[in-house]
Coordinates of C-alpha atoms in Angstrom, one line a residue:
M82 CA -3.9 -5.4 10.3
F83 CA -5.7 -4.1 7.2
T84 CA -3.9 -6.0 4.6
S85 CA -2.2 -9.3 4.3
T86 CA 1.2 -7.7 3.6
G87 CA 2.8 -8.9 6.7
S88 CA 3.0 -7.7 10.3
S89 CA 6.6 -6.4 10.6
G90 CA 5.6 -2.8 11.5
L91 CA 7.8 -0.1 9.8
Y92 CA 10.9 -2.2 9.3
K93 CA 12.6 -1.1 6.0
A94 CA 10.1 1.8 5.6
P95 CA 11.9 4.9 7.0
L96 CA 10.1 7.2 4.7
S97 CA 6.7 5.9 5.7
K98 CA 7.7 6.2 9.4
G99 CA 8.8 9.8 8.9
L100 CA 5.5 10.7 7.0
L101 CA 3.6 9.2 10.0
I102 CA 5.5 11.0 12.7
V103 CA 6.3 14.5 11.4
P104 CA 3.1 15.6 9.7
S105 CA 0.9 14.0 12.5
T106 CA 2.9 15.7 15.1
L107 CA 2.6 19.1 13.4
S108 CA -1.0 18.7 12.9
L109 CA -1.6 17.9 16.5
L110 CA 0.5 20.9 17.7
L111 CA -1.4 23.2 15.3
A112 CA -4.7 21.9 16.6
V113 CA -3.9 22.1 20.3
L114 CA -1.1 24.6 21.0
F115 CA -0.5 26.8 18.0
Q116 CA -4.0 27.5 16.6
H117 CA -3.0 31.0 15.6
Y118 CA -0.5 29.6 13.1
Q119 CA -3.1 27.4 11.2
K120 CA -3.7 30.3 8.7
F121 CA -0.2 29.7 7.4
F122 CA -1.0 26.1 6.5
A123 CA -4.4 26.6 4.9
Y124 CA -4.7 25.6 1.3
N125 CA -6.1 28.9 0.1
L126 CA -6.3 28.9 -3.6
Q127 CA -7.7 32.5 -3.7
A128 CA -4.6 33.8 -2.0
V129 CA -2.5 31.9 -4.5
K130 CA -4.2 33.3 -7.5
E131 CA -4.9 36.9 -6.4
E132 CA -2.0 37.6 -4.0
F133 CA 0.5 35.2 -5.6
Q134 CA 1.2 33.4 -2.4
I135 CA 2.8 30.4 -4.1
W136 CA 4.2 29.2 -0.8
R137 CA 0.7 28.0 0.2
L138 CA 1.1 25.3 -2.5
V139 CA 3.7 23.8 -0.3
C140 CA 2.6 24.6 3.2
G141 CA -1.1 23.9 2.5
R142 CA -0.4 20.5 1.1
T143 CA 1.9 19.0 3.8
V144 CA 0.0 19.1 7.1
C145 CA -3.7 18.3 7.8
L146 CA -5.6 20.9 9.8
D147 CA -8.4 18.4 10.5
L148 CA -7.5 15.8 12.9
K149 CA -9.9 13.2 11.3
D150 CA -8.0 13.7 8.1
T151 CA -4.7 13.2 10.0
F152 CA -5.9 9.9 11.5
C153 CA -7.2 8.4 8.2
S154 CA -4.2 9.5 6.2
S155 CA -1.7 8.1 8.9
L156 CA -3.6 4.8 8.7
L157 CA -3.4 4.7 4.9
I158 CA 0.3 5.6 5.0
Y159 CA 0.9 2.7 7.3
N160 CA -0.9 0.4 5.0
F161 CA 0.9 1.7 1.9
R162 CA 4.4 1.1 3.4
I163 CA 4.5 -2.2 1.5
F164 CA 5.4 -0.1 -1.7
E165 CA 8.5 1.4 0.1
R166 CA 9.6 -2.2 1.0
R167 CA 9.0 -3.5 -2.4
Y168 CA 10.4 -0.7 -4.5
G169 CA 13.0 0.9 -2.1
S170 CA 12.8 4.3 -0.5
R171 CA 14.0 6.2 -3.6
K172 CA 11.4 4.9 -5.9
F173 CA 8.7 5.3 -3.2
S174 CA 9.8 8.9 -2.5
S175 CA 10.0 9.6 -6.3
F176 CA 6.3 8.5 -6.7
L177 CA 5.2 10.6 -3.8
L178 CA 7.2 13.6 -5.1
G179 CA 5.9 13.2 -8.7
S180 CA 2.3 12.7 -7.6
W181 CA 2.5 15.6 -5.2
M182 CA 3.7 18.0 -7.9
L183 CA 1.3 16.6 -10.5
S184 CA -1.7 17.0 -8.1
V185 CA -1.0 20.7 -7.7
L186 CA -1.6 21.2 -11.4
F187 CA -4.7 19.0 -11.4
D188 CA -6.2 20.7 -8.3
L189 CA -6.0 24.1 -10.2
L190 CA -7.5 22.6 -13.3
L191 CA -10.3 20.8 -11.5
V192 CA -11.2 24.0 -9.6
E193 CA -11.4 26.1 -12.8
A194 CA -13.4 23.3 -14.5
A195 CA -15.9 23.1 -11.6
E196 CA -16.3 27.0 -11.6
Y197 CA -16.6 27.1 -15.5
S198 CA -19.1 24.1 -15.7
F199 CA -21.2 24.4 -12.5
G200 CA -20.5 27.9 -11.4
I201 CA -19.0 26.8 -8.1
S202 CA -16.6 29.2 -6.6
I203 CA -14.0 27.3 -4.6
N204 CA -11.6 29.5 -2.6
S205 CA -9.8 26.8 -0.6
L206 CA -9.3 23.0 -0.5
P207 CA -8.6 20.6 2.4
S208 CA -5.1 20.9 3.6
G209 CA -2.6 18.0 4.0
F210 CA -0.5 15.5 2.1
L211 CA -3.7 14.0 0.6
G212 CA -2.9 14.0 -3.1
P213 CA -0.1 11.5 -3.0
I214 CA -2.1 9.4 -0.5
F215 CA -5.0 9.1 -3.0
A216 CA -2.4 8.5 -5.8
L217 CA -1.1 5.4 -3.9
F218 CA -4.6 3.7 -4.4
I219 CA -3.6 3.2 -8.1
P220 CA -0.6 0.9 -7.5
F221 CA -2.6 -0.6 -4.6
Y222 CA -5.4 -1.5 -6.9
C223 CA -3.1 -2.7 -9.7
S224 CA -0.4 -4.6 -8.0
I225 CA -1.7 -5.9 -4.7
P226 CA -3.6 -9.1 -5.4
R227 CA -7.2 -9.5 -3.9
V228 CA -7.5 -12.4 -1.5
Q229 CA -10.9 -13.2 0.1
V230 CA -10.8 -13.4 3.9
T231 CA -14.4 -14.1 4.7
Q232 CA -18.0 -13.4 3.6
I233 CA -20.8 -11.6 5.2
L234 CA -24.3 -13.2 4.8
G235 CA -22.8 -15.5 2.3
Q236 CA -22.9 -13.0 -0.5
F237 CA -20.6 -10.0 0.3
S238 CA -16.9 -10.9 0.2
I239 CA -14.4 -9.3 2.6
T240 CA -10.9 -9.2 1.1
N241 CA -7.5 -8.2 2.4
K242 CA -8.0 -4.8 0.7
T243 CA -11.6 -4.1 1.9
L244 CA -10.7 -2.1 5.0
V245 CA -8.2 0.1 3.2
Y246 CA -10.8 1.1 0.7
I247 CA -13.1 1.8 3.6
L248 CA -10.4 4.1 5.0
G249 CA -10.1 5.9 1.7
L250 CA -14.0 6.3 1.5
Q251 CA -14.0 7.7 5.0
L252 CA -11.2 10.2 4.0
L253 CA -13.2 11.1 0.9
T254 CA -16.3 12.0 2.8
S255 CA -14.5 14.1 5.5
G256 CA -14.9 17.5 3.7
S257 CA -17.0 19.2 1.1
Y258 CA -14.4 19.7 -1.6
I259 CA -12.0 16.9 -0.8
W260 CA -13.3 15.0 -3.8
I261 CA -11.3 17.5 -5.9
V262 CA -8.1 16.5 -4.0
A263 CA -9.0 12.9 -4.3
L264 CA -9.7 13.0 -8.1
S265 CA -6.5 15.0 -8.8
G266 CA -4.5 12.5 -6.7
L267 CA -5.9 9.5 -8.6
I268 CA -5.2 11.2 -11.9
S269 CA -1.7 12.0 -10.8
G270 CA -1.1 8.4 -9.7
M271 CA -2.3 7.1 -13.1
C272 CA -0.2 9.7 -15.0
Y273 CA 3.0 8.9 -13.0
S274 CA 2.5 5.0 -13.3
S275 CA 1.7 5.3 -17.0
Q276 CA 4.2 3.4 -19.2
V277 CA 3.3 5.7 -22.1
L278 CA 3.8 9.1 -20.5
K279 CA 6.9 8.0 -18.6
V280 CA 6.6 10.8 -16.1
Y281 CA 8.6 8.8 -13.6
R282 CA 11.7 9.4 -15.7
V283 CA 11.4 13.1 -15.2
L284 CA 9.9 13.5 -11.8
C285 CA 12.2 11.5 -9.5
V286 CA 14.5 12.0 -6.7
P287 CA 18.1 12.4 -7.8
S288 CA 20.5 9.7 -6.7
G289 CA 22.8 12.1 -5.0
M290 CA 19.9 13.6 -3.0
A291 CA 18.7 10.1 -2.1
R292 CA 22.2 9.2 -0.7
I293 CA 22.3 12.4 1.4
F294 CA 18.9 11.5 2.9
A295 CA 20.0 8.0 3.4
W296 CA 23.0 9.2 5.4
T297 CA 21.2 11.8 7.5
L298 CA 17.5 11.0 7.9
E299 CA 17.4 7.2 7.4
P300 CA 19.2 6.5 10.7
I301 CA 16.7 8.6 12.5
F302 CA 13.5 7.0 11.2
S303 CA 14.8 3.5 10.6
S304 CA 13.1 0.7 12.7
A305 CA 14.7 -2.4 14.2
E306 CA 14.2 -5.7 12.5
P307 CA 11.1 -7.5 14.1
S308 CA 11.5 -10.7 16.0
N309 CA 10.3 -13.9 14.5
E310 CA 7.4 -14.1 17.0
I311 CA 4.2 -12.7 15.7
R312 CA 1.6 -11.5 18.2
V313 CA -2.0 -12.6 17.8
G314 CA -4.4 -9.6 17.5
M315 CA -7.4 -9.5 19.8
G316 CA -10.6 -10.1 17.8
A317 CA -14.0 -8.7 18.7
T318 CA -15.5 -12.2 19.4
V319 CA -14.2 -15.6 20.3
D320 CA -14.7 -16.9 16.7
I321 CA -12.6 -14.0 15.3
Q322 CA -9.9 -14.8 18.0
R323 CA -9.9 -18.4 17.1
Q324 CA -9.7 -17.7 13.4
Q325 CA -6.8 -15.3 14.0
R326 CA -4.9 -18.0 15.9
M327 CA -5.6 -20.6 13.2
E328 CA -4.2 -18.3 10.6
L329 CA -1.2 -17.5 12.7
L330 CA -0.5 -21.2 13.1
D331 CA -0.9 -21.7 9.4
R332 CA 1.6 -19.0 8.7
Q333 CA 4.1 -20.4 11.1
I334 CA 3.8 -23.9 9.7
L335 CA 4.1 -22.5 6.1
M336 CA 7.3 -20.5 7.0
S337 CA 9.0 -23.5 8.7
Q338 CA 8.1 -25.8 5.8
F339 CA 9.2 -23.4 3.2
A340 CA 12.5 -22.8 4.9
Q341 CA 13.0 -26.6 5.4
I342 CA 12.3 -27.3 1.7
R343 CA 14.8 -24.7 0.6
R344 CA 17.5 -26.1 2.8
Q345 CA 16.8 -29.6 1.4
R346 CA 16.9 -28.3 -2.1
Q347 CA 20.3 -26.6 -1.6
Q348 CA 21.7 -29.7 0.1
Q349 CA 20.4 -32.3 -2.4
G350 CA 20.6 -30.2 -5.6
G351 CA 17.5 -31.9 -7.0
M352 CA 13.8 -31.4 -7.4
I353 CA 11.7 -31.6 -4.2
N354 CA 8.0 -32.7 -4.0
W355 CA 6.4 -29.4 -3.5
N356 CA 2.8 -30.8 -3.3
R357 CA 3.2 -31.4 0.5
L358 CA 3.5 -27.7 1.2
F359 CA 0.7 -25.5 2.1
P360 CA -1.8 -28.2 3.3
P361 CA -3.8 -25.8 5.5
L362 CA -4.2 -23.3 2.7
R363 CA -5.1 -25.8 0.1
H364 CA -8.0 -26.9 2.2
R365 CA -9.1 -23.5 3.3
R366 CA -12.3 -22.2 1.9
N367 CA -10.9 -19.7 -0.3
A368 CA -13.2 -18.6 -3.1
N369 CA -10.4 -17.3 -5.3
Y370 CA -8.6 -20.5 -5.0
Q371 CA -11.6 -22.7 -5.6
E372 CA -12.6 -20.9 -8.7
N373 CA -9.1 -21.1 -10.3
H374 CA -7.9 -24.4 -9.0
Q375 CA -9.8 -26.8 -11.3
T376 CA -8.9 -24.9 -14.5
E377 CA -5.2 -24.6 -13.7
H378 CA -4.9 -28.2 -12.4
D379 CA -6.3 -29.5 -15.7
V380 CA -4.1 -27.3 -17.9
L381 CA -0.7 -27.5 -16.1
P382 CA 0.9 -30.8 -15.3
P383 CA 2.0 -31.4 -11.7
G384 CA 5.3 -29.6 -10.9
E385 CA 5.0 -27.1 -13.8
V386 CA 4.2 -23.4 -13.5
S387 CA 2.8 -20.9 -15.7
E388 CA 5.5 -18.5 -17.1
E389 CA 2.8 -15.7 -17.2
Q390 CA 2.3 -16.0 -13.4
V391 CA 6.0 -16.1 -12.9
A392 CA 6.2 -13.0 -14.9
R393 CA 3.6 -11.2 -12.8
L394 CA 5.3 -12.1 -9.6
M395 CA 8.6 -10.9 -10.9
E396 CA 7.0 -7.5 -11.9
M397 CA 6.0 -7.2 -8.3
G398 CA 9.6 -7.3 -7.3
F399 CA 10.1 -11.0 -6.4
S400 CA 13.0 -13.0 -7.8
R401 CA 12.4 -15.7 -10.3
I402 CA 13.6 -18.5 -7.9
D403 CA 11.2 -17.4 -5.1
A404 CA 8.4 -17.0 -7.6
L405 CA 8.9 -20.5 -9.0
E406 CA 9.1 -22.0 -5.5
A407 CA 6.0 -20.2 -4.3
L408 CA 4.0 -21.1 -7.4
R409 CA 5.0 -24.8 -7.2
A410 CA 4.2 -24.9 -3.5
S411 CA 0.7 -23.4 -4.1
N412 CA -0.1 -25.5 -7.1
N413 CA 0.0 -22.4 -9.4
D414 CA -2.3 -20.4 -7.3
L415 CA -1.2 -16.8 -7.8
N416 CA -3.1 -15.3 -5.0
V417 CA -1.7 -17.8 -2.4
A418 CA 1.8 -17.6 -3.8
T419 CA 1.7 -13.8 -3.6
N420 CA 0.3 -13.7 -0.2
F421 CA 3.0 -16.0 1.1
L422 CA 5.8 -14.1 -0.5
L423 CA 4.6 -10.7 0.9
Q424 CA 4.7 -12.2 4.4
Q425 CA 8.4 -13.1 4.2

């Protein structure tokens, strides 16, 4: 598990599942059985400009010809599935489509800029669905909270986002000119997410097409709802395994207490003492929590929450009721509340 966004696999993420299965299968087949067809999936910019082979802008930007790129991009898509669950398949596919189309333009512009500024002649770029994957780092950086997991040597913090950034760095260093694809993807993600440019209103999947795909493809790639039992991952050492089991026990306790409190609130119709929730997390050595706890505890009276933090949680897609309950339960700790809501 690379992020703390839950462990329910690809449930409610059919598009992510399709992006994992179809391009990876094609990449494997091209590498093993149909190597003579790889030339049709090469991202050859020289052929596009000189021979007007516009179809290469489609074929060359869907399937990775390098299996290392296929592996890294598949892991990143799996971790970014949280956005499909949060925003829905249509908005998620609109982001991928918009960033994919924008990155074509920025690829060509960056290649021309590199040739004009540094005299570098770039005839081809790495193939694959790489532009939208790098574009997803923009909402990942902006909307996923940073929660410290552990520390190395007492100085270097390991967060729930560290391994995802390491995967992105590994993908970035896999080729000589992949930095152009990465940069164009990041620029595309910023442009599509910009509230000023409002590109998302133009480059989006039409509702009719979304309904057609929901009727035809979603049943094929949909996953069954996971069971309530969460398996414990095998750590590299006994200490890591013990920590994983403790975290699993904490999550099970939190979920049961949270459900019990909500049932009591519905039955009684009154205010519940939320301070008895999350005892394991309140005493956990979380640097983010320790830094913010004293200030927030002094400013906000017990039982009250910050409307600014409620608004931030609602911007992430959570309801106001859930945001209020999670903030009260975590004593107005935004990171702890977000982490718990994402695990539901």
